[in-house]
Coordinates of C-alpha atoms in Angstrom, one line a residue:
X689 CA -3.3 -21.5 -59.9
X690 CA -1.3 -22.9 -57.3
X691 CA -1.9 -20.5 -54.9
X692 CA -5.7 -20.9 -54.8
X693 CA -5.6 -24.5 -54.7
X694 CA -3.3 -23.8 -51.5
X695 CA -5.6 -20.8 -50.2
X696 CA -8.8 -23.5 -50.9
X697 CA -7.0 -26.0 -49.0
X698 CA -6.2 -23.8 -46.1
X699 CA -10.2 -22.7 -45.6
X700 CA -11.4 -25.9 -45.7
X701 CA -8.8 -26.6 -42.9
X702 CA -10.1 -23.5 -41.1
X703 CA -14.0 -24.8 -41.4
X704 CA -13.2 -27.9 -39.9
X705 CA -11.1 -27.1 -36.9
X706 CA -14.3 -24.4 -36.5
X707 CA -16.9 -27.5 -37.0
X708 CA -14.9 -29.1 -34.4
X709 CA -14.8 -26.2 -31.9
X710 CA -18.8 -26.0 -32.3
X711 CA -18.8 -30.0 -31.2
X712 CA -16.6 -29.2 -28.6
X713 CA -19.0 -28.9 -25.1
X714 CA -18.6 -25.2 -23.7
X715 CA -18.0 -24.7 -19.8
X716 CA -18.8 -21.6 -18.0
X717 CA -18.5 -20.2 -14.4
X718 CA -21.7 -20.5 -13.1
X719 CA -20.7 -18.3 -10.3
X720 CA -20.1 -16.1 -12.4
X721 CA -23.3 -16.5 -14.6
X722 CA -25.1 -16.2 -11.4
X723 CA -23.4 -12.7 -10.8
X724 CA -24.6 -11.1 -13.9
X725 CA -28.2 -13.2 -13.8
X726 CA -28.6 -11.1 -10.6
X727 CA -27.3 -7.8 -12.3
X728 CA -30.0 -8.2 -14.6
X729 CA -32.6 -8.9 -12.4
X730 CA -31.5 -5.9 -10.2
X731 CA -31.3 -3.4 -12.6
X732 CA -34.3 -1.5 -13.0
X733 CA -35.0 2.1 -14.3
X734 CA -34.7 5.0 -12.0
X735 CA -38.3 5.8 -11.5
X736 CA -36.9 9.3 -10.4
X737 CA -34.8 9.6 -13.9
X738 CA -38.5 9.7 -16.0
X739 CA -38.2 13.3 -15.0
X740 CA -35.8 15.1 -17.3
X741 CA -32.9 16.5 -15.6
X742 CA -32.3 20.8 -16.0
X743 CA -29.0 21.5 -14.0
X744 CA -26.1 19.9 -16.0
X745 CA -22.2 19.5 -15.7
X746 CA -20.8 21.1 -18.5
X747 CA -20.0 18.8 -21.2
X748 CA -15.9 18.1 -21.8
X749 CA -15.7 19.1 -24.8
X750 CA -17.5 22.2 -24.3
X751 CA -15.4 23.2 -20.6
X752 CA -12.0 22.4 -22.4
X753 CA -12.6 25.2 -24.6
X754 CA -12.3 27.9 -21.5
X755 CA -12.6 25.8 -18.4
X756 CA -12.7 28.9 -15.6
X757 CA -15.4 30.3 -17.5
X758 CA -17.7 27.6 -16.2
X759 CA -16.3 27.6 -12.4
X760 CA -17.9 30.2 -10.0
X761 CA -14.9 32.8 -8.1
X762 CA -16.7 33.3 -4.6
X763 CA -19.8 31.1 -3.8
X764 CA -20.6 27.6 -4.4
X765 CA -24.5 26.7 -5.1
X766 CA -26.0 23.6 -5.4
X767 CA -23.7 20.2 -5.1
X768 CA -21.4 20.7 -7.6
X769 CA -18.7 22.7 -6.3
X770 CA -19.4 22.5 -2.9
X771 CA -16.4 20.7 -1.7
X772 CA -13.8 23.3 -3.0
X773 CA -12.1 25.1 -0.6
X774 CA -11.7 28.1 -2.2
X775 CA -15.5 28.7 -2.4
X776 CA -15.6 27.8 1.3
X777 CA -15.1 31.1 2.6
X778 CA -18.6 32.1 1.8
X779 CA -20.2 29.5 3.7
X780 CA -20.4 31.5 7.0
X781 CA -22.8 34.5 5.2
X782 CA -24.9 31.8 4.0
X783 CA -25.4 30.7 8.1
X784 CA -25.7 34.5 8.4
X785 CA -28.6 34.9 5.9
X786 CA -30.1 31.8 7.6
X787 CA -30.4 33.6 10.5
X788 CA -32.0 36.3 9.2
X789 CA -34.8 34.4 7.6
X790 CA -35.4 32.5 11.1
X791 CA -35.6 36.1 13.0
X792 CA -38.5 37.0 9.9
X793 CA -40.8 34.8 12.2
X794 CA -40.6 33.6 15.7
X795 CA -43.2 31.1 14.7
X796 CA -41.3 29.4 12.0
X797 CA -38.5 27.5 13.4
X798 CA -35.9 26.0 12.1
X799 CA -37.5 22.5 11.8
X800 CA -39.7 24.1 9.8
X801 CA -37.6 25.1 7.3
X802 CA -36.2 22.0 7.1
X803 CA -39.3 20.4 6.7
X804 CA -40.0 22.2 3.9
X805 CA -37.0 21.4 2.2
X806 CA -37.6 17.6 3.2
X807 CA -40.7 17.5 1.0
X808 CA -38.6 18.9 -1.8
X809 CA -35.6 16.8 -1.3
X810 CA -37.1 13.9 -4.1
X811 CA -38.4 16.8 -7.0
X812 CA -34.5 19.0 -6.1
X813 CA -32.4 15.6 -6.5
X814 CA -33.6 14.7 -10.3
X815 CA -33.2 18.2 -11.0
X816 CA -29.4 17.5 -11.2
X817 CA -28.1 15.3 -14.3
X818 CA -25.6 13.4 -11.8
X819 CA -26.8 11.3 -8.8
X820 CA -25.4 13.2 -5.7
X821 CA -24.7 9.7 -3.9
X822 CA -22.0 11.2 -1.7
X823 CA -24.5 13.4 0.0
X824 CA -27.0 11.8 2.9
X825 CA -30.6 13.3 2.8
X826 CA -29.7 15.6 5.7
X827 CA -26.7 16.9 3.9
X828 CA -28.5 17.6 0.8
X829 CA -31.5 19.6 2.5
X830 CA -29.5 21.4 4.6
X831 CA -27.4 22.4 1.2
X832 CA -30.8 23.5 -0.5
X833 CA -31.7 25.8 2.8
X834 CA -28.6 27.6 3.4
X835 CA -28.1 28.0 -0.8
X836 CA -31.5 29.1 -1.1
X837 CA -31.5 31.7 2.1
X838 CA -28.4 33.0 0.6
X839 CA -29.6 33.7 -3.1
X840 CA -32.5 35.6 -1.8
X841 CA -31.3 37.1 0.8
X842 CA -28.5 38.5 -1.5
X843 CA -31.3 39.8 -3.8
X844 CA -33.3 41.4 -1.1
X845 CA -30.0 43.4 0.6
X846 CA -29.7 44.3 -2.9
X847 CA -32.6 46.0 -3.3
X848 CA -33.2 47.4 -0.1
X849 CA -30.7 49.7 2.0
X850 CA -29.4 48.1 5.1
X851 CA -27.3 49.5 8.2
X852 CA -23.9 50.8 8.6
X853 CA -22.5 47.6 10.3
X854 CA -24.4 45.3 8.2
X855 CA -22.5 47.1 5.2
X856 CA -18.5 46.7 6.6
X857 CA -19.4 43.1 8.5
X858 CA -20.7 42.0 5.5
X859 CA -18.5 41.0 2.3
X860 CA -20.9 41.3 -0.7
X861 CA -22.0 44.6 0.3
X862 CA -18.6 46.2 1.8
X863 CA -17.2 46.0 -1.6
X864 CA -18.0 47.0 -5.1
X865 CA -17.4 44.2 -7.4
X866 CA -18.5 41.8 -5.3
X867 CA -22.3 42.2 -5.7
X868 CA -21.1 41.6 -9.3
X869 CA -19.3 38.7 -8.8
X870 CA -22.2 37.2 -6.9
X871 CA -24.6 38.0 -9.7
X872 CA -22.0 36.5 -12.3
X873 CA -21.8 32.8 -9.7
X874 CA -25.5 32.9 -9.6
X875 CA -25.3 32.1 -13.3
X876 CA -23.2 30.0 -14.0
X877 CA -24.4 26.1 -15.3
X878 CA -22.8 24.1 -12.6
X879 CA -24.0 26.3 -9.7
X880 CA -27.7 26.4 -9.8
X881 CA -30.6 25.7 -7.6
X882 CA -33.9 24.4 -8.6
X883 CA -36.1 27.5 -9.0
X884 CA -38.5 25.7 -7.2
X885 CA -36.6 25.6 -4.2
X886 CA -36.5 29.7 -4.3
X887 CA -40.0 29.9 -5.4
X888 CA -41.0 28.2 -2.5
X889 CA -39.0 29.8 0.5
X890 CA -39.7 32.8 -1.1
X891 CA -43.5 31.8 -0.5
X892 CA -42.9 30.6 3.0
X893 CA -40.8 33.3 4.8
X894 CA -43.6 35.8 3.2
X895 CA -41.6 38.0 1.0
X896 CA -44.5 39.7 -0.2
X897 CA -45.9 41.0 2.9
X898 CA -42.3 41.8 4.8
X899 CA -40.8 44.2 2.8
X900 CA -43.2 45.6 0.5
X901 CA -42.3 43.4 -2.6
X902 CA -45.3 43.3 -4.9
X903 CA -43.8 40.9 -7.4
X904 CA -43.4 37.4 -8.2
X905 CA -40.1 35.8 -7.5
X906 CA -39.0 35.8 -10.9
X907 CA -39.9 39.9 -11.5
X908 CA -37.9 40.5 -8.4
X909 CA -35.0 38.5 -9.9
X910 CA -35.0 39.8 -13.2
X911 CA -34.6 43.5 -11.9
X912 CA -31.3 42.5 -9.9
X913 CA -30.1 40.6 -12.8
X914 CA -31.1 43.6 -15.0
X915 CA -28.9 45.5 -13.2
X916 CA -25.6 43.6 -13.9
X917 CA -26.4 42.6 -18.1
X918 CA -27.2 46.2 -19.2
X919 CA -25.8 45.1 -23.1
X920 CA -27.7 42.0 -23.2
X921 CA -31.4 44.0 -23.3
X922 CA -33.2 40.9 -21.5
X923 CA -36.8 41.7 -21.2
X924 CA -39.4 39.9 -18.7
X925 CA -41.5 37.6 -20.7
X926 CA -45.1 38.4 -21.1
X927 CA -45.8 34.8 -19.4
X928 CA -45.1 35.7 -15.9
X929 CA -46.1 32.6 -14.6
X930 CA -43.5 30.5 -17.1
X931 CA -41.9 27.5 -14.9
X932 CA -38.0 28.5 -15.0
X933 CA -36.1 25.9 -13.8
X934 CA -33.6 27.8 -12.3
X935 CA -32.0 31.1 -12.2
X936 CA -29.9 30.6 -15.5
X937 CA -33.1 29.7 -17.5
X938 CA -34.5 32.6 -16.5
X939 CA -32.1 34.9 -17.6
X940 CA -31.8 33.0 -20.9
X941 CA -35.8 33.4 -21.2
X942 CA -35.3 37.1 -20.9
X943 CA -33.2 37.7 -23.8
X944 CA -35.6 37.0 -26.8
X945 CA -35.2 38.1 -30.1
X946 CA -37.0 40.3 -32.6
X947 CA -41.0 39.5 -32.5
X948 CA -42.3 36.8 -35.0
X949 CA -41.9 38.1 -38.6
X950 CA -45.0 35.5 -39.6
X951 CA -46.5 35.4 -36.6
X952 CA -46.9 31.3 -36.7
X953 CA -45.5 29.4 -34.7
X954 CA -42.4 26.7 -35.3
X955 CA -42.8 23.0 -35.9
X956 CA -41.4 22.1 -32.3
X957 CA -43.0 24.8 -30.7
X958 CA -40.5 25.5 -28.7
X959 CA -38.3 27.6 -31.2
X960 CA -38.4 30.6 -32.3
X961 CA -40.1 30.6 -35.4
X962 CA -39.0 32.3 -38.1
X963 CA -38.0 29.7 -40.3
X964 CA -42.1 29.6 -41.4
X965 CA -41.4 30.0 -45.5
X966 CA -37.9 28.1 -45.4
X967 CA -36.7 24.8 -45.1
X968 CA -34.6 23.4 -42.7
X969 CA -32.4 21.8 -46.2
X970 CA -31.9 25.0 -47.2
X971 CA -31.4 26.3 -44.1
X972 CA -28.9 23.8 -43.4
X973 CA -27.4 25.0 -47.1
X974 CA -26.5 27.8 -45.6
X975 CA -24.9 26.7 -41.9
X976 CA -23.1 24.1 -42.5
X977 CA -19.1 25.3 -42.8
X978 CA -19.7 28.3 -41.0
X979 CA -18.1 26.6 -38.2
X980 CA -15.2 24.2 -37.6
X981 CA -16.5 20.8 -35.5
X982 CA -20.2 22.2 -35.7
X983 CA -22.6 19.2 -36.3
X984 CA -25.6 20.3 -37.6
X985 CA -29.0 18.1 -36.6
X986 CA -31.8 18.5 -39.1
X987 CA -35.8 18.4 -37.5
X988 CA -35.2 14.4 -37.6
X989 CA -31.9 14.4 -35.9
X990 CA -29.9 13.3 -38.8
X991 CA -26.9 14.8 -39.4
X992 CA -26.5 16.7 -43.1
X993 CA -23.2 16.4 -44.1
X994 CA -24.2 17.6 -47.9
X995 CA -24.5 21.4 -49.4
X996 CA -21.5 22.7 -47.4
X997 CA -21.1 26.4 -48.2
X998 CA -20.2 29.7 -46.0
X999 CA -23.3 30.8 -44.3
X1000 CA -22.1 35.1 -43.9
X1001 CA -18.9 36.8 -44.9
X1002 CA -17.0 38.3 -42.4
X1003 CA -17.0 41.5 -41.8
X1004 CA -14.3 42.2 -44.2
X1005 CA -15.8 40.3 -46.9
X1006 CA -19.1 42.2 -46.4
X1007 CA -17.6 45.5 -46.7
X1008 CA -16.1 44.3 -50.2
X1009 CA -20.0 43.2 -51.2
X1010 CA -21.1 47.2 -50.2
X1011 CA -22.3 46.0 -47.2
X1012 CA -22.4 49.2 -44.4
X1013 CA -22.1 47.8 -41.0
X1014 CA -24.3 50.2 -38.5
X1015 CA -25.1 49.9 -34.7
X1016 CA -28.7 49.2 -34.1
X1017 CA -30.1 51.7 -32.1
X1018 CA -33.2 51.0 -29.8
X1019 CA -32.5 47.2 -30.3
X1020 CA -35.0 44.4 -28.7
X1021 CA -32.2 42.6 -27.5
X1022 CA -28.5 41.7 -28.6
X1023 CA -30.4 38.9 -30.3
X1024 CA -32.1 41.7 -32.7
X1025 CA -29.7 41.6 -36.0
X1026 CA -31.3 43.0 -39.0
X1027 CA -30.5 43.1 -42.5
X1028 CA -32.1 45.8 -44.9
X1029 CA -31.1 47.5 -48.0
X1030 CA -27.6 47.1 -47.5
X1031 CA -27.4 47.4 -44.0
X1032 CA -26.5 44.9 -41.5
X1033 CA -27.4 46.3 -38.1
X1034 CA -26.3 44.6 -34.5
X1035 CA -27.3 45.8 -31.3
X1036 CA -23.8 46.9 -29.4
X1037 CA -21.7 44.3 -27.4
X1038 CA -19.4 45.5 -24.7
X1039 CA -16.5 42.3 -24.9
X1040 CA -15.3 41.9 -21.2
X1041 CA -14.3 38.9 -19.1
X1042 CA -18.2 38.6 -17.9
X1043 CA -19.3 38.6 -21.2
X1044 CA -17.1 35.5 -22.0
X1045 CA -18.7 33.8 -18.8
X1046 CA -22.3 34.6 -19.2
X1047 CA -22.0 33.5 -23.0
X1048 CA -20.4 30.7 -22.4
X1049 CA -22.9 29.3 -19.8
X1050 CA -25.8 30.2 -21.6
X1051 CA -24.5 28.3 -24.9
X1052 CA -23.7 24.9 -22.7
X1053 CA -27.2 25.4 -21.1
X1054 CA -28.9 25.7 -24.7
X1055 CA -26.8 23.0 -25.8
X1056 CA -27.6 20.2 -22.7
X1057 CA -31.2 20.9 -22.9
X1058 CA -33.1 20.2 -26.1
X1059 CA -36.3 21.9 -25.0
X1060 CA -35.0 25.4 -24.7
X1061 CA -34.9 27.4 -28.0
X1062 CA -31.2 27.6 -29.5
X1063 CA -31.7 31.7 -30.0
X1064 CA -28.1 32.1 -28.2
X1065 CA -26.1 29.8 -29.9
X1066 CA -26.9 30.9 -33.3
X1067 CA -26.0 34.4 -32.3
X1068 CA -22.9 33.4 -31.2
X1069 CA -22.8 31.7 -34.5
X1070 CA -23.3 34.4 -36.7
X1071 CA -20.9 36.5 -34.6
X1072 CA -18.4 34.0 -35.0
X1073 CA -18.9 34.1 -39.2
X1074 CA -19.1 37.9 -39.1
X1075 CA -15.6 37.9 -36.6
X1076 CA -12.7 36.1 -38.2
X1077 CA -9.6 37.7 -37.3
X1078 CA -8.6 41.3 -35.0
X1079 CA -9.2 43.3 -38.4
X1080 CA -13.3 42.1 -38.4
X1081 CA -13.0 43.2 -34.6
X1082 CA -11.8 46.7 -35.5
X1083 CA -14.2 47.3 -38.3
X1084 CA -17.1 46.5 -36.0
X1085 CA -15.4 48.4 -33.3
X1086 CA -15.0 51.6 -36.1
X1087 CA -18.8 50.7 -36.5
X1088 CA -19.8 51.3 -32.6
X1089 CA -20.9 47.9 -32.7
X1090 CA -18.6 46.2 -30.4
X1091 CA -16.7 47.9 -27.2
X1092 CA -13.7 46.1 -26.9
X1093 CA -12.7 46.0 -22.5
X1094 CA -10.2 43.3 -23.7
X1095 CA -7.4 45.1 -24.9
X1096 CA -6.3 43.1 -28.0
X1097 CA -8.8 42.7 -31.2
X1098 CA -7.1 39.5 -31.4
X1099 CA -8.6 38.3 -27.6
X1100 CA -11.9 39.6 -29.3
X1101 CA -11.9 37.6 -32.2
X1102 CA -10.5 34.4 -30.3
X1103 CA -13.9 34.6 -28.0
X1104 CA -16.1 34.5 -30.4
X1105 CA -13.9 31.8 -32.6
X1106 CA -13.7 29.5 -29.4
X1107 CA -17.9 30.0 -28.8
X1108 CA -18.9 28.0 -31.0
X1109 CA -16.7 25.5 -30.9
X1110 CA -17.8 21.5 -30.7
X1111 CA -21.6 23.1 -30.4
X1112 CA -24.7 21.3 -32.2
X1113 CA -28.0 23.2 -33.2
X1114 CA -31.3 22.3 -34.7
X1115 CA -31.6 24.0 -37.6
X1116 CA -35.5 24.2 -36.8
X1117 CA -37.1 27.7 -36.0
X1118 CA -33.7 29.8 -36.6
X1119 CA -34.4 33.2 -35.4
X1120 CA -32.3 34.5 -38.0
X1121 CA -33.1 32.6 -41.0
X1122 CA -34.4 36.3 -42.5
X1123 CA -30.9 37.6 -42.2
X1124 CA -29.2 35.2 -43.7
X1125 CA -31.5 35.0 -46.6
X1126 CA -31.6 38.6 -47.0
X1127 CA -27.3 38.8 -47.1
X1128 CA -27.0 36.0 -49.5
X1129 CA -29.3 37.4 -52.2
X1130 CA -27.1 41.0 -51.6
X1131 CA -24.0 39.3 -52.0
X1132 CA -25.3 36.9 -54.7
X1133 CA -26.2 40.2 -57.3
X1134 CA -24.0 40.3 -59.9
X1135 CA -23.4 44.2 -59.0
X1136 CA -21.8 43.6 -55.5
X1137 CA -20.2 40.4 -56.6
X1138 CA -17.9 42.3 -59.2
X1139 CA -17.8 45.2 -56.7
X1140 CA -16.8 42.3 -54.3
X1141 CA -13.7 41.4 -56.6
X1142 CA -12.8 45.0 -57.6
X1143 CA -12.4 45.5 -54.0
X1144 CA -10.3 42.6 -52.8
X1145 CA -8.8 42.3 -55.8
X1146 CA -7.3 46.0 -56.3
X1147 CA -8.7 47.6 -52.9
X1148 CA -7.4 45.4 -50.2
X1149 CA -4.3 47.9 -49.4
X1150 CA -2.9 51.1 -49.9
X1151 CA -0.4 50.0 -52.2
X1152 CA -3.0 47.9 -54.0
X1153 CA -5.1 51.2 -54.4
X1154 CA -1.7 53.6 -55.5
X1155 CA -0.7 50.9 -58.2
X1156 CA -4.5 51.4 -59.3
X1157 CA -4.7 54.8 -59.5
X1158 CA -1.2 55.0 -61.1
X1159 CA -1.9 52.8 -63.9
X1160 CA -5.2 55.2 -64.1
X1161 CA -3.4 57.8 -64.8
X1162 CA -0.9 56.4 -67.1
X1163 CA -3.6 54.8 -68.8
X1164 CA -5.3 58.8 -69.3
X1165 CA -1.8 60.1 -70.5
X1166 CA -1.4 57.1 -72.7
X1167 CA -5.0 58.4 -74.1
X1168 CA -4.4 62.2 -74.0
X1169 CA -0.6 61.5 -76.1
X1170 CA -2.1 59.1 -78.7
X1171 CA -5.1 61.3 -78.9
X1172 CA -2.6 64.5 -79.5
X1173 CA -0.4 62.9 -81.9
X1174 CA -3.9 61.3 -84.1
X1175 CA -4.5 65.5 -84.0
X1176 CA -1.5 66.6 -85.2
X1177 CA -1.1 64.0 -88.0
X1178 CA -4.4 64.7 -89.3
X1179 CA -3.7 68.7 -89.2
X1180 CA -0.2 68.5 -90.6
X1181 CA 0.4 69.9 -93.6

């Protein structure tokens, strides 16, 4: 009893030094009221900013997870990477290609070019999620001309066959994998240009008419990226005339997954939508521990942290269930996973260092822009459920399914571990909602679940398997004796 009375005593101490604090008259620095009165009134909304932005840094916690696989080797595009040395050694070919578009047509000078980029400058700047403050306006259009001559200038030498001399004074041609390494720069997140910026020298120098090209920029760049991503299977869309906004999008638009199972289309309309009969809570029921730190954003964008279960087995675990893995021949794209009577079927991966950097870009780009669909990243998903350790990445290897250019199954299965790490989806419009469903009503028959147990249970090694078959057969002699000796008792005499 004490004690409270001492603990009431103390707070009524406590509300009247506070009663006499609120009497007490309050001074501030009105200098320093001014200040911030003036910050206020200064600050205004980027009128530029009411644009959504579509060439991103990648996030942290994304690039810590493999941070060269976000860096281009040989060429710097776009403000990003510009200052780094090591990329500087390029810089002369892009004056080179410059050049060449100026000699296309002795009456388009170079102020003309630049003019052209001038009236661009405002639409290229919000294009980039980061204010480039530290470049003047001259810096930054003479950046978007020299990067732009250079990416389609590299496609056109591509496609077309040039000199002798142009081949050995020229370092992209003179060597074989540096065409490649090009290609693999031109697609990385960091180290894009506006497509419009491409779109529209493309227009200006008269690509069409100067070398026979009868296609749009983007048909013209998907055949020299085509040429470089044979396991991916991307496809030009049917919309021709889609707005891409820049060369990674465009790749990422060509890889599209099966058609449309319903045929309707997704809630968002800008997913793919096969989640028609299914909801995104079950849905979620099925994603949501697949992946360690994967945050999972319902249609709302509130975060589910209820039903937590495995969304697919690995590929060990499916094996135990009966399930036969099979490479899918004649596939759409690597998007185009199937699951029918028993068969899981994935289009065939080849699992090299590019792969690792063209993944990984196209999962940061799905994952900084909402408005593209999320196809990728719940492949990489799935593969990452399916691949647990080296001995998933030899069965799928046994299977045809994967190629392995790493070396170690354990490098394999670390890639596709890592993908999906720290990555958010929307559960909306999953691709692959129809696979999932269809493995978890296989796996959930009481069949395959006891066939399941029998086999990790008594089948998950050779010695397992002898001890099995030996107490088999002991069991059979133990039958055949007792069965003998019940004969002869009842035949004896």
């Amino acid at each position: 009893m004490n004690f409270n009375v001492d603990e009431d005593l103390l707070l009524d101490e406590n509300m009247n030094d506070v009663r006499e604090d609120e009497d007490a008259e309050i001074t501030l620095d009105m200098e320093w009221v001014e200040i911030l009165q003036n910050r206020v009134v200064e600050t205004k909304w980027d009128d530029l900013r009411t644009v959504k932005s579509t060439i991103f840094r990648v996030p942290k916690h994304l690039r810590d997870n493999d941070p060269k696989a976000y860096d281009p080797v040989c060429i710097s595009l776009g403000p990003y990477h510009r200052h780094e040395k090591r990329l500087q050694a390029m810089d002369n070919l892009k004056w080179h290609y410059l050049k060449k578009f100026l000699d296309l047509d002795p009456n388009k000078s170079l102020a003309d070019y630049l003019k052209l980029m001038k009236k661009l400058e405002s639409q290229a700047r919000i294009a980039y999620s980061e204010d480039i403050v530290d470049m003047n306006s001259n810096d930054f259009v003479l950046m978007l001309l020299l990067d732009g001559c250079f990416v389609l200038w590299t496609i056109k030498s591509w496609m077309s066959k040039e000199g002798e001399l142009e081949q050995v004074q020229n370092p992209i041609k003179s060597t074989v994998w540096a065409v490649s390494m090009v290609a693999r720069d031109m697609l990385a997140l960091e180290n894009q240009l506006p497509f419009l910026i491409l779109e529209c020298l493309y227009d200006f120098a008269n690509f069409h008419g100067r070398f026979s090209i009868s296609t749009s920029l983007a048909e013209l760049t998907f055949r020299f990226f085509d040429a470089f991503l044979d396991d991916l299977e991307i496809k030009m869309p049917s919309n021709t005339e889609a707005q891409f906004h820049h060369l990674l999008h465009l790749v990422h638009s060509c890889i599209i997954p099966p058609e449309n199972q319903d045929g309707g289309e997704s809630s968002t309309g800008s997913r793919w939508p096969l989640l028609k009969n299914m909801s995104s809570s079950n849905l979620h029921h099925y994603f949501s521990l697949c992946m360690k730190k994967l945050h999972c954003y319902g249609s709302k964008g509130e975060e589910n942290d209820n039903n937590f279960v495995e969304l697919i087995p690995t590929a060990t675990q499916l094996m135990e269930f009966g399930v036969h893995l099979k490479r899918k021949k004649n596939a759409a794209s690597i998007l185009d996973i199937t699951f029918k009577n028993g068969n899981l079927e994935i289009p065939h991966l080849t699992v090299d260092d590019n792969t690792n950097k063209i993944f990984r870009n196209l999962v940061a780009f799905e994952q900084c822009n909402e408005d593209v669909n999320q196809h990728f990243t719940l492949y990489s998903l799935a593969m990452n459920c399916i691949i647990d350790t080296a001995t998933d990445v030899v069965l799928l290897q046994d299977a045809g399914i994967i190629s392995n250019n790493l070396g170690d199954s354990k490098e394999v299965a670390k890639f596709f571990n890592n993908l999906g790490t720290e990555v958010c989806f929307n559960n909306e419009g999953c691709y692959l909602s129809d696979v999932f469903t269809r493995i978890k009503n296989h796996n959930g028959k009481k069949y395959n679940k006891w066939r399941a147990r029998l086999n990790h249970d008594y089948f998950s090694n050779p010695w397992a398997i002898v001890s099995v078959f030996a107490a088999i057969f002991l069991f059979v002699l133990t039958i055949t004796q007792t069965t003998y000796t019940v004969l002869a008792y009842l035949h004896s005499p």
